């Protein structure tokens, strides 16, 4: 995804795809009240709510001496190690804490081929003021299980422009105590001679770089010098443990892009005869043939780039050869992804990383760049012929629920494809990163033999979404609703499974806020950002399906939105316009009075006409459905806008408020009179979020959860006694950087808490303390009686897979209290995932049964569910459907044509 940085406190998300960034945080010195915090009094198990991917993976690194040892880096979500047995990724930087949140941005990785247990990560998210801390190089001797840190005297930019170039960090393949690091911001080239424990600048390196994306950007983001881009050793120029003699360094300078040392870094010179006018994104050496390949672009990436070239440098003769697969005039993209096959010297691959439309392109040569073939090509425009098939059944949302016109397809082959690697031990395996996932294949050899290789997501365990809001309804099929940067958000009916699709109709680039009606949780509202179109959407079936509302004049972004407790009305505070209210589903909005533009809004969870707001130290309340607000006389609240507050379900006027800053009021406040007065909790030094969950056994008040500092310790805390005492429920190994956007407990499962992160997705924890009981049971599903009608529609289809929606209508005169619908596939189709139903399949026979929240279907009403499935050859639709032993009438609307595909 495209990630343009902005402060989360402002919640301004620019056009395109992006993720927010946390506000600048420094070490705090505050007055300590007597805390009541137990730091590890409960044992929690932490997992991710599965989305699989969701963000940009700019780097993949294979170890050159140990099979199946690979690492991936993300721009804001840490680093990961590949687990071959489970074909999944393990996060390595969850121990990064609140005060050093910037170290979740990884600008480079290096895996030691001499001692494969050693791995290094260069960390830091921004080089400008948005990240208050300097960068560091982390080193591990146990494959990233534990780390030591060497602080640097400058910042690094894991989420800065140019972050897909690299790798900027490299280990000498012979003398592995020597490492090099390319720095941004004019800081030059750095070297360590003690395995990363200390670093010093290579003062005689002649060029610190000069390329900036946009010199007019006063924020320091796009105007930063992108510096030293990559370091590559020629392993053929040393033996044993001698230092490698020849080292190549790429610099962000269009006229002087490549430098070389032939004396182990003692002296450096510009490589003669090199091409000019482009930036060298990558430099990859095929030592067996003596070729250095370079991928060039006219821009630094990762999403810009309009022209590019591929060049080959002969290390023995100094000869430069343009080996670009297409003429310069035919490029509208830059090259970046670059890899060679270590098992088959002469095989090289590259990507057109910045080609969004109609798709990215991957090129392959088996003769050292003499000739090339493409991953796809036109037959007769706009029709395409692909050398690959794509199976996204494990992450079906990668289709984006789209159905574009050719030559676009869904899912896309990718975009922002700057990471591309062939497994050095397995020529059949390739992985590449995109803006949304890691794709890969394990039958790459089909490319050359004339067959089709299969591309699948290879991303399980790698969770890289930035979370803006969370909601856990008390009933209905949704366990969790999430508002996410870049990919909108999801409705999870099972935390352990990837949802079939993100929120659609409309697809927000980022969802900034969501809410449900407390006493009618089938009603859900969300607000978000969209380049063109509405910024608010509604659901009447617990978030399963959506329809767009309309915007009042001037709206430019999502802002915050709140639903009345009974779903009868809504209050919305969008960007670009003042606070507004509406009865019904947002077809007509009226301006609220008495509350400033940009206020954060929430609803009372009992009284449908009571809403609340906060802006710049003042709390506001409305008792007439949001038409008018009155400022509270409460004082002592945080003066800034880094505040989040919520009203307690079940009790009118019970409000909790968290937030603040180190230079003023900061902590947790409680009101029992709709915000007329607030009491600050003395034991909470800092708090940034507040959420509620199921009460503990014997407790009369719901469980509180917060991301806070209590007793001098930063962490995730729980209170079962209305905030009188607190227990830290995470530990130092599970901190996830910045967790200040949202938190909520689960109203149905005691002890379960959902935590937002800024790049590690939605983390949820379950307590070892079973107090408070569980989720409640189910029951049997009686067979309904009476007539029925089925509408079956294929809504999306791609090579090897499809998505279908089924509407089951009760056309009889009696209500159903449970249902079970059966049908058979005739062409071997196999259901892979379903939503709004529990499904089973035995051979060709499929049975779809109700879930708890949609069991009751009144006469004349209907229920809708959907699924994804695999298919091959043909995809004949089911001929008949039965409800128990009763046949249903069948309607067949126009489905997606066989072989059609959508935008991803």
mmCIF file with all atom_site columns, N, CA, C and O in Angstrom, residues 410-429:
data_model
loop_
_atom_site.group_PDB
_atom_site.id
_atom_site.type_symbol
_atom_site.label_atom_id
_atom_site.label_alt_id
_atom_site.label_comp_id
_atom_site.label_asym_id
_atom_site.label_entity_id
_atom_site.label_seq_id
_atom_site.pdbx_PDB_ins_code
_atom_site.Cartn_x
_atom_site.Cartn_y
_atom_site.Cartn_z
_atom_site.occupancy
_atom_site.B_iso_or_equiv
_atom_site.pdbx_formal_charge
_atom_site.auth_seq_id
_atom_site.auth_comp_id
_atom_site.auth_asym_id
_atom_site.auth_atom_id
_atom_site.pdbx_PDB_model_num
ATOM 1  N N  . UNK A 1 410 ? -8.054 -9.086  -11.471 1.00 0.00 ? 410 UNK A N  1
ATOM 2  C CA . UNK A 1 410 ? -8.030 -9.199  -10.023 1.00 0.00 ? 410 UNK A CA 1
ATOM 3  C C  . UNK A 1 410 ? -7.885 -10.662 -9.647  1.00 0.00 ? 410 UNK A C  1
ATOM 4  O O  . UNK A 1 410 ? -8.523 -11.519 -10.269 1.00 0.00 ? 410 UNK A O  1
ATOM 5  N N  . UNK A 1 411 ? -7.034 -10.985 -8.689  1.00 0.00 ? 411 UNK A N  1
ATOM 6  C CA . UNK A 1 411 ? -6.151 -10.048 -8.004  1.00 0.00 ? 411 UNK A CA 1
ATOM 7  C C  . UNK A 1 411 ? -5.012 -9.597  -8.906  1.00 0.00 ? 411 UNK A C  1
ATOM 8  O O  . UNK A 1 411 ? -4.646 -10.294 -9.844  1.00 0.00 ? 411 UNK A O  1
ATOM 9  N N  . UNK A 1 412 ? -4.474 -8.439  -8.580  1.00 0.00 ? 412 UNK A N  1
ATOM 10 C CA . UNK A 1 412 ? -3.312 -7.956  -9.324  1.00 0.00 ? 412 UNK A CA 1
ATOM 11 C C  . UNK A 1 412 ? -2.090 -8.819  -9.023  1.00 0.00 ? 412 UNK A C  1
ATOM 12 O O  . UNK A 1 412 ? -1.962 -9.406  -7.951  1.00 0.00 ? 412 UNK A O  1
ATOM 13 N N  . UNK A 1 413 ? -1.188 -8.848  -9.990  1.00 0.00 ? 413 UNK A N  1
ATOM 14 C CA . UNK A 1 413 ? 0.115  -9.462  -9.749  1.00 0.00 ? 413 UNK A CA 1
ATOM 15 C C  . UNK A 1 413 ? 0.866  -8.693  -8.673  1.00 0.00 ? 413 UNK A C  1
ATOM 16 O O  . UNK A 1 413 ? 1.663  -9.260  -7.934  1.00 0.00 ? 413 UNK A O  1
ATOM 17 N N  . UNK A 1 414 ? 0.555  -7.386  -8.551  1.00 0.00 ? 414 UNK A N  1
ATOM 18 C CA . UNK A 1 414 ? 1.145  -6.615  -7.466  1.00 0.00 ? 414 UNK A CA 1
ATOM 19 C C  . UNK A 1 414 ? 1.368  -5.167  -7.848  1.00 0.00 ? 414 UNK A C  1
ATOM 20 O O  . UNK A 1 414 ? 1.053  -4.718  -8.945  1.00 0.00 ? 414 UNK A O  1
ATOM 21 N N  . UNK A 1 415 ? 1.908  -4.434  -6.897  1.00 0.00 ? 415 UNK A N  1
ATOM 22 C CA . UNK A 1 415 ? 2.342  -3.052  -7.068  1.00 0.00 ? 415 UNK A CA 1
ATOM 23 C C  . UNK A 1 415 ? 3.357  -2.774  -5.978  1.00 0.00 ? 415 UNK A C  1
ATOM 24 O O  . UNK A 1 415 ? 3.382  -3.451  -4.943  1.00 0.00 ? 415 UNK A O  1
ATOM 25 N N  . UNK A 1 416 ? 4.226  -1.796  -6.199  1.00 0.00 ? 416 UNK A N  1
ATOM 26 C CA . UNK A 1 416 ? 5.303  -1.503  -5.255  1.00 0.00 ? 416 UNK A CA 1
ATOM 27 C C  . UNK A 1 416 ? 6.156  -2.758  -5.030  1.00 0.00 ? 416 UNK A C  1
ATOM 28 O O  . UNK A 1 416 ? 6.539  -3.082  -3.908  1.00 0.00 ? 416 UNK A O  1
ATOM 29 N N  . UNK A 1 417 ? 6.457  -3.443  -6.122  1.00 0.00 ? 417 UNK A N  1
ATOM 30 C CA . UNK A 1 417 ? 7.154  -4.733  -6.045  1.00 0.00 ? 417 UNK A CA 1
ATOM 31 C C  . UNK A 1 417 ? 8.663  -4.512  -6.030  1.00 0.00 ? 417 UNK A C  1
ATOM 32 O O  . UNK A 1 417 ? 9.372  -4.854  -6.979  1.00 0.00 ? 417 UNK A O  1
ATOM 33 N N  . UNK A 1 418 ? 9.159  -3.977  -4.924  1.00 0.00 ? 418 UNK A N  1
ATOM 34 C CA . UNK A 1 418 ? 10.595 -3.679  -4.821  1.00 0.00 ? 418 UNK A CA 1
ATOM 35 C C  . UNK A 1 418 ? 11.394 -4.840  -4.234  1.00 0.00 ? 418 UNK A C  1
ATOM 36 O O  . UNK A 1 418 ? 12.610 -4.879  -4.368  1.00 0.00 ? 418 UNK A O  1
ATOM 37 N N  . UNK A 1 419 ? 10.734 -5.768  -3.554  1.00 0.00 ? 419 UNK A N  1
ATOM 38 C CA . UNK A 1 419 ? 11.414 -6.936  -2.998  1.00 0.00 ? 419 UNK A CA 1
ATOM 39 C C  . UNK A 1 419 ? 11.138 -8.128  -3.901  1.00 0.00 ? 419 UNK A C  1
ATOM 40 O O  . UNK A 1 419 ? 9.981  -8.471  -4.158  1.00 0.00 ? 419 UNK A O  1
ATOM 41 N N  . UNK A 1 420 ? 12.178 -8.764  -4.400  1.00 0.00 ? 420 UNK A N  1
ATOM 42 C CA . UNK A 1 420 ? 12.060 -9.932  -5.268  1.00 0.00 ? 420 UNK A CA 1
ATOM 43 C C  . UNK A 1 420 ? 13.260 -10.824 -5.017  1.00 0.00 ? 420 UNK A C  1
ATOM 44 O O  . UNK A 1 420 ? 14.401 -10.386 -5.147  1.00 0.00 ? 420 UNK A O  1
ATOM 45 N N  . UNK A 1 421 ? 13.019 -12.071 -4.645  1.00 0.00 ? 421 UNK A N  1
ATOM 46 C CA . UNK A 1 421 ? 14.128 -12.975 -4.343  1.00 0.00 ? 421 UNK A CA 1
ATOM 47 C C  . UNK A 1 421 ? 13.814 -14.389 -4.807  1.00 0.00 ? 421 UNK A C  1
ATOM 48 O O  . UNK A 1 421 ? 12.728 -14.930 -4.533  1.00 0.00 ? 421 UNK A O  1
ATOM 49 N N  . UNK A 1 422 ? 14.781 -15.003 -5.506  1.00 0.00 ? 422 UNK A N  1
ATOM 50 C CA . UNK A 1 422 ? 14.758 -16.436 -5.769  1.00 0.00 ? 422 UNK A CA 1
ATOM 51 C C  . UNK A 1 422 ? 15.509 -17.119 -4.630  1.00 0.00 ? 422 UNK A C  1
ATOM 52 O O  . UNK A 1 422 ? 16.608 -16.696 -4.243  1.00 0.00 ? 422 UNK A O  1
ATOM 53 N N  . UNK A 1 423 ? 14.923 -18.148 -4.075  1.00 0.00 ? 423 UNK A N  1
ATOM 54 C CA . UNK A 1 423 ? 15.558 -18.913 -2.998  1.00 0.00 ? 423 UNK A CA 1
ATOM 55 C C  . UNK A 1 423 ? 16.926 -19.398 -3.493  1.00 0.00 ? 423 UNK A C  1
ATOM 56 O O  . UNK A 1 423 ? 17.017 -20.079 -4.506  1.00 0.00 ? 423 UNK A O  1
ATOM 57 N N  . UNK A 1 424 ? 18.013 -19.069 -2.794  1.00 0.00 ? 424 UNK A N  1
ATOM 58 C CA . UNK A 1 424 ? 19.340 -19.466 -3.281  1.00 0.00 ? 424 UNK A CA 1
ATOM 59 C C  . UNK A 1 424 ? 19.576 -20.970 -3.291  1.00 0.00 ? 424 UNK A C  1
ATOM 60 O O  . UNK A 1 424 ? 20.521 -21.445 -3.927  1.00 0.00 ? 424 UNK A O  1
ATOM 61 N N  . UNK A 1 425 ? 18.715 -21.732 -2.596  1.00 0.00 ? 425 UNK A N  1
ATOM 62 C CA . UNK A 1 425 ? 18.854 -23.183 -2.574  1.00 0.00 ? 425 UNK A CA 1
ATOM 63 C C  . UNK A 1 425 ? 17.777 -23.893 -3.392  1.00 0.00 ? 425 UNK A C  1
ATOM 64 O O  . UNK A 1 425 ? 17.824 -25.109 -3.542  1.00 0.00 ? 425 UNK A O  1
ATOM 65 N N  . UNK A 1 426 ? 16.823 -23.162 -3.902  1.00 0.00 ? 426 UNK A N  1
ATOM 66 C CA . UNK A 1 426 ? 15.683 -23.784 -4.560  1.00 0.00 ? 426 UNK A CA 1
ATOM 67 C C  . UNK A 1 426 ? 15.228 -22.894 -5.704  1.00 0.00 ? 426 UNK A C  1
ATOM 68 O O  . UNK A 1 426 ? 14.524 -21.906 -5.495  1.00 0.00 ? 426 UNK A O  1
ATOM 69 N N  . UNK A 1 427 ? 15.609 -23.244 -6.919  1.00 0.00 ? 427 UNK A N  1
ATOM 70 C CA . UNK A 1 427 ? 15.282 -22.426 -8.084  1.00 0.00 ? 427 UNK A CA 1
ATOM 71 C C  . UNK A 1 427 ? 13.792 -22.351 -8.351  1.00 0.00 ? 427 UNK A C  1
ATOM 72 O O  . UNK A 1 427 ? 13.336 -21.464 -9.080  1.00 0.00 ? 427 UNK A O  1
ATOM 73 N N  . UNK A 1 428 ? 13.035 -23.261 -7.782  1.00 0.00 ? 428 UNK A N  1
ATOM 74 C CA . UNK A 1 428 ? 11.586 -23.272 -8.023  1.00 0.00 ? 428 UNK A CA 1
ATOM 75 C C  . UNK A 1 428 ? 10.837 -22.303 -7.122  1.00 0.00 ? 428 UNK A C  1
ATOM 76 O O  . UNK A 1 428 ? 9.656  -22.043 -7.358  1.00 0.00 ? 428 UNK A O  1
ATOM 77 N N  . UNK A 1 429 ? 11.511 -21.783 -6.096  1.00 0.00 ? 429 UNK A N  1
ATOM 78 C CA . UNK A 1 429 ? 10.813 -20.909 -5.153  1.00 0.00 ? 429 UNK A CA 1
ATOM 79 C C  . UNK A 1 429 ? 11.253 -19.457 -5.332  1.00 0.00 ? 429 UNK A C  1
ATOM 80 O O  . UNK A 1 429 ? 12.433 -19.140 -5.318  1.00 0.00 ? 429 UNK A O  1
#
